[in-house]
Structures are given as structure tokens and as C-alpha cells.
Short mmCIF file of C-alpha atoms and ligand atoms in Angstrom, two decimals:
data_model
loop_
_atom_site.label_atom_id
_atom_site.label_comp_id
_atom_site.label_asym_id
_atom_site.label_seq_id
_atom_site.Cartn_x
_atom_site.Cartn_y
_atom_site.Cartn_z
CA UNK A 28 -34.28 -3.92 4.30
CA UNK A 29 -33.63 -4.69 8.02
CA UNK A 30 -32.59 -8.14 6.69
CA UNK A 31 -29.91 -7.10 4.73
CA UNK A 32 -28.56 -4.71 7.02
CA UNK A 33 -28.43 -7.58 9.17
CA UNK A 34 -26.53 -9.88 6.79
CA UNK A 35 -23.97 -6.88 6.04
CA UNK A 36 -23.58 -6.57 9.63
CA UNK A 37 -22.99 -10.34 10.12
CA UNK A 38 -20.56 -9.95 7.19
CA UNK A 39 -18.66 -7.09 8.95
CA UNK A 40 -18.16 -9.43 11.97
CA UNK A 41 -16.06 -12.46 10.11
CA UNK A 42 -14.18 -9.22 8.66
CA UNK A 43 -13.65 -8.00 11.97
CA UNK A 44 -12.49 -11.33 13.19
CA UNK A 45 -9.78 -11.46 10.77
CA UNK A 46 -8.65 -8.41 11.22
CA UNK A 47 -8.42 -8.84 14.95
CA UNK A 48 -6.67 -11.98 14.73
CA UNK A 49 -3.83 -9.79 13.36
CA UNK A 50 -3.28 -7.37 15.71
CA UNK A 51 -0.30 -8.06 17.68
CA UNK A 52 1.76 -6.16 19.65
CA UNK A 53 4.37 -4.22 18.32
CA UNK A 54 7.63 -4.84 15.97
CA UNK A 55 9.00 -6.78 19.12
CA UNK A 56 6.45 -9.52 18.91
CA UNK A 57 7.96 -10.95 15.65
CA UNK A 58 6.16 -13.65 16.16
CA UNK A 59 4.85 -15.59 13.41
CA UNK A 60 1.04 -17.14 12.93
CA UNK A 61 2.38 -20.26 11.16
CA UNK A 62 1.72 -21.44 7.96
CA UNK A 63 0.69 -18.74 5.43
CA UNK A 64 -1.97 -20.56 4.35
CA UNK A 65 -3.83 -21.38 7.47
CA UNK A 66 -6.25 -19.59 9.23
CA UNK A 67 -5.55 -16.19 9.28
CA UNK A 68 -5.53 -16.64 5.32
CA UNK A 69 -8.70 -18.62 5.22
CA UNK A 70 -10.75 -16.21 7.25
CA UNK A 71 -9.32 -13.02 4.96
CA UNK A 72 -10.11 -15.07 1.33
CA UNK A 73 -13.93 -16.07 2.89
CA UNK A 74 -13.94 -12.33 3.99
CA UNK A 75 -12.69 -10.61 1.01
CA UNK A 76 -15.13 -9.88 -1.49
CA UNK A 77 -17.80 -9.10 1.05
CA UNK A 78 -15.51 -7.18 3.26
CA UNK A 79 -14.89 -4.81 0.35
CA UNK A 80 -18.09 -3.60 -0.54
CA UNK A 81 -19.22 -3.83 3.55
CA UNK A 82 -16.54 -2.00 4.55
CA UNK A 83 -17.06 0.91 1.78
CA UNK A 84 -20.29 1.00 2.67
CA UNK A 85 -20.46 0.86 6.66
CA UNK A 86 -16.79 2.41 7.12
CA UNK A 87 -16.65 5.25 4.30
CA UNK A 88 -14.04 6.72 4.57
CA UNK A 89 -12.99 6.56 8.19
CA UNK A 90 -9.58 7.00 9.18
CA UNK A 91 -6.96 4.08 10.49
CA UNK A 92 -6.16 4.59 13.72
CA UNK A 93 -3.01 6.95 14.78
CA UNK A 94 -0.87 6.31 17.44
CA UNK A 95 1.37 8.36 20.38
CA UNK A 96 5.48 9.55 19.29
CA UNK A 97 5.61 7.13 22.42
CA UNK A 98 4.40 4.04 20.57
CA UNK A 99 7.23 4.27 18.02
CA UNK A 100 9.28 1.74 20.15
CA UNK A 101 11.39 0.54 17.05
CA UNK A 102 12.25 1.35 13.41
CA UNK A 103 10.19 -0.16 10.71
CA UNK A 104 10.98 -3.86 10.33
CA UNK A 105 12.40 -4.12 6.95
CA UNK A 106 10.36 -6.76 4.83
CA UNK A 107 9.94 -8.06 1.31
CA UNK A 108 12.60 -6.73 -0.87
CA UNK A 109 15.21 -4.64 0.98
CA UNK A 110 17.80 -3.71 -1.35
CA UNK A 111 16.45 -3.54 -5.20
CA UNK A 112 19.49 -4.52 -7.49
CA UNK A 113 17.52 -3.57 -11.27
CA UNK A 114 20.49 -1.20 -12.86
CA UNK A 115 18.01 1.66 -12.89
CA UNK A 116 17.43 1.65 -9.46
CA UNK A 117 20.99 1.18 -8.58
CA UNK A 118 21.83 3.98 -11.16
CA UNK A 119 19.46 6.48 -8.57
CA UNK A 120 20.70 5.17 -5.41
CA UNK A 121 24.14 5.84 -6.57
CA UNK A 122 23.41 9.51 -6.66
CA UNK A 123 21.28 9.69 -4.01
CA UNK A 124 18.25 9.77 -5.86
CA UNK A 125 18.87 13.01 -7.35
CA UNK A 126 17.39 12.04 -10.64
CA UNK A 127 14.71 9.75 -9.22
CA UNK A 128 11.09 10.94 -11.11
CA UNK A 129 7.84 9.65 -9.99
CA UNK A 130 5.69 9.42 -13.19
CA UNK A 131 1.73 9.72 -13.34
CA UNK A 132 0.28 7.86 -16.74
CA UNK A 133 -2.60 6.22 -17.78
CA UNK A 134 -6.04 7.64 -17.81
CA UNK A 135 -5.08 11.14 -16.64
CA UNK A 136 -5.79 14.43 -18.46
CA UNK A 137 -2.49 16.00 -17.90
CA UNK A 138 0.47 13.21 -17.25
CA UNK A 139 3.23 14.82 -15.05
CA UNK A 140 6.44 13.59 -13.11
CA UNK A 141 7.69 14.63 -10.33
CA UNK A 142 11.01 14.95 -8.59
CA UNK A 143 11.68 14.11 -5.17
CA UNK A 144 12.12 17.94 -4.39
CA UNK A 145 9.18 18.76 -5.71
CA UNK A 146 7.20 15.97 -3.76
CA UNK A 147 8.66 17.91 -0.84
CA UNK A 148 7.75 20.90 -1.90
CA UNK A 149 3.67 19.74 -1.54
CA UNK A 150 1.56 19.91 0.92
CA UNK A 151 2.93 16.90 3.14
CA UNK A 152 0.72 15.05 5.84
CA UNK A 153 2.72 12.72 8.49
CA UNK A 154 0.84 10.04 10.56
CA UNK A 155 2.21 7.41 12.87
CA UNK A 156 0.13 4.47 12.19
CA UNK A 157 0.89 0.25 12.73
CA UNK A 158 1.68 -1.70 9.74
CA UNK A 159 0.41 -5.58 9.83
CA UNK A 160 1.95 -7.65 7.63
CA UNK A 161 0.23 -11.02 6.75
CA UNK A 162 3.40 -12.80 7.81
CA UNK A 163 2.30 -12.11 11.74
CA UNK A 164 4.02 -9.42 12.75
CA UNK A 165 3.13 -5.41 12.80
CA UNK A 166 5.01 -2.32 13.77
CA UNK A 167 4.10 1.39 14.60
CA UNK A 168 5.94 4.16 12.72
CA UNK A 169 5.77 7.63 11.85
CA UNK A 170 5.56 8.29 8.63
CA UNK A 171 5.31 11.75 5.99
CA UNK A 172 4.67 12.22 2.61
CA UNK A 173 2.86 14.01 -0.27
CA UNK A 174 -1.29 13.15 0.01
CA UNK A 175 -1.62 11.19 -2.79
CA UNK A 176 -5.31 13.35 -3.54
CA UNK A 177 -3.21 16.50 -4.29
CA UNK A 178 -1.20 14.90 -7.39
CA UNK A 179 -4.58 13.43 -8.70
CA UNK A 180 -6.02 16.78 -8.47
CA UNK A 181 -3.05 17.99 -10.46
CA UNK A 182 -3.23 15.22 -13.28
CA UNK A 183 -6.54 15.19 -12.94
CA UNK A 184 -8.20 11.45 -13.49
CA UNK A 185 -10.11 10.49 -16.55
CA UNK A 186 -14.04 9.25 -16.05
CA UNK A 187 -12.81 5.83 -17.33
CA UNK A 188 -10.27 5.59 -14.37
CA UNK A 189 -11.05 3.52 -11.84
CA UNK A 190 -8.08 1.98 -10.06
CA UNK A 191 -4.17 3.56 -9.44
CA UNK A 192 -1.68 0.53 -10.04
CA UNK A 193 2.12 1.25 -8.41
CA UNK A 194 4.50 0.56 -10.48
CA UNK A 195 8.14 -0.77 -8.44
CA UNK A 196 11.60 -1.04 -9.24
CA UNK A 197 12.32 -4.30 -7.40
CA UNK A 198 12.09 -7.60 -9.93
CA UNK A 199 10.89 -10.45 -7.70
CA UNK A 200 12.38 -12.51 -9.99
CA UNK A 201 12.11 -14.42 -13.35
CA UNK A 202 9.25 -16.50 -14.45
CA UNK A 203 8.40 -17.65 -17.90
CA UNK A 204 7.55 -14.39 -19.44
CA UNK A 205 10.13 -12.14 -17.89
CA UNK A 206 11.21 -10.10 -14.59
CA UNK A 207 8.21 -9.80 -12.65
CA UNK A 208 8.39 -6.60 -11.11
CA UNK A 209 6.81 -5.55 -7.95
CA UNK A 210 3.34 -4.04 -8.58
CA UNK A 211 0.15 -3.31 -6.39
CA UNK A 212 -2.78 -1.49 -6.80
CA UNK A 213 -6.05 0.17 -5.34
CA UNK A 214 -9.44 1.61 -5.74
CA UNK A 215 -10.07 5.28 -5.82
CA UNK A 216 -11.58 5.64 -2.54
CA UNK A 217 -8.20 4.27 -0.84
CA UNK A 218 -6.54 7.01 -3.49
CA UNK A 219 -8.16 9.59 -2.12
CA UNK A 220 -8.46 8.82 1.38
CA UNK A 221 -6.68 11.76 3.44
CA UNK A 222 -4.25 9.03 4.91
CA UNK A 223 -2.52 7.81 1.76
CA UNK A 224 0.52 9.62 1.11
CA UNK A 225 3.67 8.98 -0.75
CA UNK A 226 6.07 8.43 2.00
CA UNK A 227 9.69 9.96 1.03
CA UNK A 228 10.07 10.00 5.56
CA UNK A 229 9.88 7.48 8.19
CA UNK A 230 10.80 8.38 11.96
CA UNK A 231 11.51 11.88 11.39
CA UNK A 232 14.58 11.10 8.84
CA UNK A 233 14.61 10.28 4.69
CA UNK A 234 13.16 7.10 3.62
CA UNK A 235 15.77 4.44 4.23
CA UNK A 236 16.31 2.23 1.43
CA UNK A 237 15.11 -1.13 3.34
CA UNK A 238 11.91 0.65 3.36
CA UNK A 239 11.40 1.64 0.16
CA UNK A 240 13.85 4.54 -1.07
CA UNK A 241 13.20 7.50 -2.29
CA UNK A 242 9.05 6.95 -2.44
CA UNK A 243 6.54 4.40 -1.26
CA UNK A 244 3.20 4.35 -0.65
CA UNK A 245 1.26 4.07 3.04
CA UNK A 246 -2.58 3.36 2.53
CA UNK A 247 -3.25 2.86 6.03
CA UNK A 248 -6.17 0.58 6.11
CA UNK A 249 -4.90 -1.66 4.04
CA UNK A 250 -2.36 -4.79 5.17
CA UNK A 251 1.21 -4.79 4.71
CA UNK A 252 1.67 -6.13 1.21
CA UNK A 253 -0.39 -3.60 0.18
CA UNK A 254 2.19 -0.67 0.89
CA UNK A 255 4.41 -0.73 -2.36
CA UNK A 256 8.07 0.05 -1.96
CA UNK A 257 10.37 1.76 -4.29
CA UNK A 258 7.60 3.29 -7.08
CA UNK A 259 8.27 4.79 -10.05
CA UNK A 260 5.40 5.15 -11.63
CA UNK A 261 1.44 5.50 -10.97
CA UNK A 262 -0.55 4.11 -13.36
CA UNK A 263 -4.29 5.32 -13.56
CA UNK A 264 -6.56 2.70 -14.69
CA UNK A 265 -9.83 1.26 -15.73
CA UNK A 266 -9.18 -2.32 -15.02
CA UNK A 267 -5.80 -4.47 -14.63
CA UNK A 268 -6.55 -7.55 -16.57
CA UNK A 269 -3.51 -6.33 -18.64
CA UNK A 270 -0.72 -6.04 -16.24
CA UNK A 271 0.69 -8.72 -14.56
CA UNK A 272 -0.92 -12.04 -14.16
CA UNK A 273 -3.90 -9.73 -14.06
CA UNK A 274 -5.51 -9.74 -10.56
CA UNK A 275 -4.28 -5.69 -9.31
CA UNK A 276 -0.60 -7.02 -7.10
CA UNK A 277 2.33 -8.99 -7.60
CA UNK A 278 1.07 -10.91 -4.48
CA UNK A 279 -2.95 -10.99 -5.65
CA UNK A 280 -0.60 -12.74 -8.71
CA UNK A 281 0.05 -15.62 -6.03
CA UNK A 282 -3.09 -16.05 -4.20
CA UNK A 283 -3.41 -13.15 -1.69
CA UNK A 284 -6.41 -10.95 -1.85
CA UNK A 285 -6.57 -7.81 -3.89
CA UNK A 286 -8.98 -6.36 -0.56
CA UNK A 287 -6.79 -6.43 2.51
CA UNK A 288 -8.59 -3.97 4.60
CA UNK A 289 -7.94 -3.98 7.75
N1 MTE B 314 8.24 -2.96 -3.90
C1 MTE B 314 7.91 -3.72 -2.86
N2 MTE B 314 6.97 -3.29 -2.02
C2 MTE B 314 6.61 -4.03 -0.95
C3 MTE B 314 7.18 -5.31 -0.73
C4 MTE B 314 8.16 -5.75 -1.64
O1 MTE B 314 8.74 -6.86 -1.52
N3 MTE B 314 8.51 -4.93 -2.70
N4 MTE B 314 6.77 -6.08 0.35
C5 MTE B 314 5.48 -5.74 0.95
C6 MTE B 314 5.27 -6.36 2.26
S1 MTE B 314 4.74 -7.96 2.28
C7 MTE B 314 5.39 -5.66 3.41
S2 MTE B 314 4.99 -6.33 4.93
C8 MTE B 314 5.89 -4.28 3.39
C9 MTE B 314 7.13 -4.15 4.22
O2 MTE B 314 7.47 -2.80 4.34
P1 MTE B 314 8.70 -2.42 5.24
O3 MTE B 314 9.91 -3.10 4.67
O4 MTE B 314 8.81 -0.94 5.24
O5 MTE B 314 8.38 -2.95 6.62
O6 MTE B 314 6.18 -3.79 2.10
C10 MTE B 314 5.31 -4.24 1.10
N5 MTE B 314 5.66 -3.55 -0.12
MO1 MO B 315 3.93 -8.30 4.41
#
């Protein structure tokens, strides 16, 4: 017993070490680690499959850590996609989102959509937490949004559900089989955590469209990739061999890990 507690907290450590190696100061530091593929990288893939199950089991559910309105020195660095051109989303945008629906599907007993006004009309949490993005760089914002718990509790998840998978409007672009859309996905313990909202406000004003207009999602221990912009729909599943190239993220498609806790 005392030997494995030992090994899971030796495990924690290299977690912690990669995670540390990422924190950098604020949106001003733009500056990059290097090569994508180097260290930083290395240390996360070693990391990630023990990481997951160590950090669910040492860190629970604790929360990410929240910052001072003083700490906001900057908006959001736009990243990623910035301005989705699919005709659907440009249809929305055009009108200011007014039609926009954010649909739940999938294993759920009662499927439901949702319009912007009534996200709004929801409870709403706001939290000014730092974003890291793998890329080097992080940034502190402020931002507000439904708690993603109170629409499961509406739908209300099948037993057979075991992950959420975002669904975005952004195509990445075209491969082989098609548009590959923007996708991520996570675990239902990130679903419910109290921190993961669906942002619709960042800094005290609407959602910009850089940053993921009308709705995107902030799971706040997670890295930056891990924050899909621009959802439409919320897919509740029992596995995601299916979708995609099949490992949970349009960037798990291309070699990052589906864990990125942070
Ligand atoms: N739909 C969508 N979501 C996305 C991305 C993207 O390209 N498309 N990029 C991800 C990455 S790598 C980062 S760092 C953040 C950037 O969010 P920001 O533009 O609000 O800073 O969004 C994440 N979510
Ligand atoms: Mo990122």
C-alpha cells in the first residue's frame, strides 16, 4: 500500500514538472518554448496516462486557481482559428447570433437546445482564471458563462455516457475524407466540475468572435487546446472511436494528448 502511494506520488511529480514548465507570465510574455515537439511535449506524452488517473485520484475535484480583476492586464490573445468562414457560421454572425442554438445529443434522456438568451437566462458563474496554451504562452481573463452541470442536469445523461465531445463550427481544413471540423472532448468529472462553464463573456463584455463567438467552453484545469471555440453542439458519449480520427480532439487527431491537465 505505502508503495504505491509512493509511486503515485512520484508520478504526480513528473506531472507537476510539466505543468510548471508552462507557467509563464502573463499574455505579455508571448514568448515561445521552441519546437512543439520538444520538451515540454515529451514530459506531457510520458506524463499523460498516469497523470490522468493520479490527478483524479489525488486532486478530485479541486478547483484551478482564480486570479485578482488586477491580473487581467490584457485581452485574451486570440489563437487557433479566429474568424470561422463555414456558411453556417457566417449565416449567425451575420445576424448577430440571433439564431445561434446550442444542441445537447447523444446519450441523454431528454435532448434540448438552447438559445443564447436562454443560456443567459441560467444560473451563470464567472471566474478569472490563466489560460496556457501548449504553444508557450498563457493569459489571465475573466470569463462568465452557463455551468455546464446545470444543462446536464436538465438533459439528464444516460448510464452508458461517459465522455461530452464539443462539436465546432470552424473546418481546420480538408483532408482525405472531408472538412475536418474542430472537435474536443472530456470526461465527466471535468463536465461537472463547478468551473466549466459555457463562456458567452470575456472581460465583462459578449464573447468576441476571435475568441470563440457566441459560446465556448472554459474547463479550467485543462490546457489551452482543450477550450473549444465556436460550439454548436454537445455530444454525450460512451466512447469516441467514431468521430474523428478517433482519439476525443481534433488536436489528440495529430499527436497531442487527450489529458492536458494542468
Ligand atoms: N474551435 C476551436 N477551438 C479552439 C481552437 C481552434 O482553433 N478552434 N484553438 C485552441 C487553442 S490551441 C487555444 S490556445 C485556444 C485559444 O483560445 P483564445 O483564442 O480565446 O485565446 O482555443 C482552443 N480552442
Ligand atoms: Mo493552444
Amino acid at each position: 500500500m505505502s508503495k504505491a502511494i509512493l509511486t503515485r506520488r512520484r508520478l504526480l511529480g513528473i506531472g507537476a514538472a510539466g505543468a510548471s514548465s508552462l507557467m509563464l507570465g502573463g499574455c505579455d510574455a508571448f514568448d515561445f518554448l521552441g519546437d512543439r515537439s520538444g520538451n515540454v511535449r515529451d514530459v506531457l506524452k510520458k506524463a499523460n496516462d498516469v497523470t490522468y488517473y493520479v490527478q483524479r485520484f489525488l486532486i478530485g475535484d479541486a478547483l484551478a486557481p482564480e486570479y485578482a480583476e488586477s491580473e487581467v492586464r490584457q485581452g485574451q490573445k486570440p489563437n487557433g482559428s479566429t474568424n470561422p468562414t463555414s456558411t453556417e457560421y457566417l449565416a449567425l454572425k451575420a445576424n448577430d447570433f440571433a439564431d445561434y442554438r446550442l444542441s445537447v445529443t447523444g446519450l441523454v434522456e431528454t435532448p434540448k437546445s438552447y438559445s443564447l438568451a436562454e443560456l443567459r437566462n441560467m444560473p451563470s458563474r464567472t471566474q478569472i482564471t490563466r489560460h496556457d496554451c501548449v504553444e508557450g504562452w498563457s493569459c489571465i481573463a475573466k470569463w462568465t458563462g452557463t455551468p455546464l452541470s446545470v444543462v446536464l442536469d436538465e438533459v439528464k445523461l444516460k448510464p452508458a455516457a461517459r465522455y461530452l465531445v464539443f462539436h465546432c463550427y470552424d473546418n481546420m481544413g480538408s483532408g482525405a475524407s472531408g472538412p475536418n471540423f474542430y472537435y474536443e472532448s472530456c470526461d465527466l468529472a471535468d463536465a461537472r466540475h463547478p468551473q466549466t462553464i459555457l463562456a458567452y463573456g470575456l472581460n465583462n463584455e459578449t464573447l468576441p468572435v476571435p475568441n470563440g463567438a457566441p459560446v465556448r467552453v472554459r474547463i479550467e484545469r485543462q490546457l489551452g487546446y482543450k477550450q473549444p471555440k465556436y460550439i454548436h453542439t454537445i455530444e454525450a458519449v460512451s466512447g469516441f472511436a467514431a468521430i474523428g480520427k478517433g482519439k476525443g480532439g481534433y488536436w489528440e487527431d495529430r499527436g497531442y494528448e487527450w489529458y492536458a491537465g494542468i
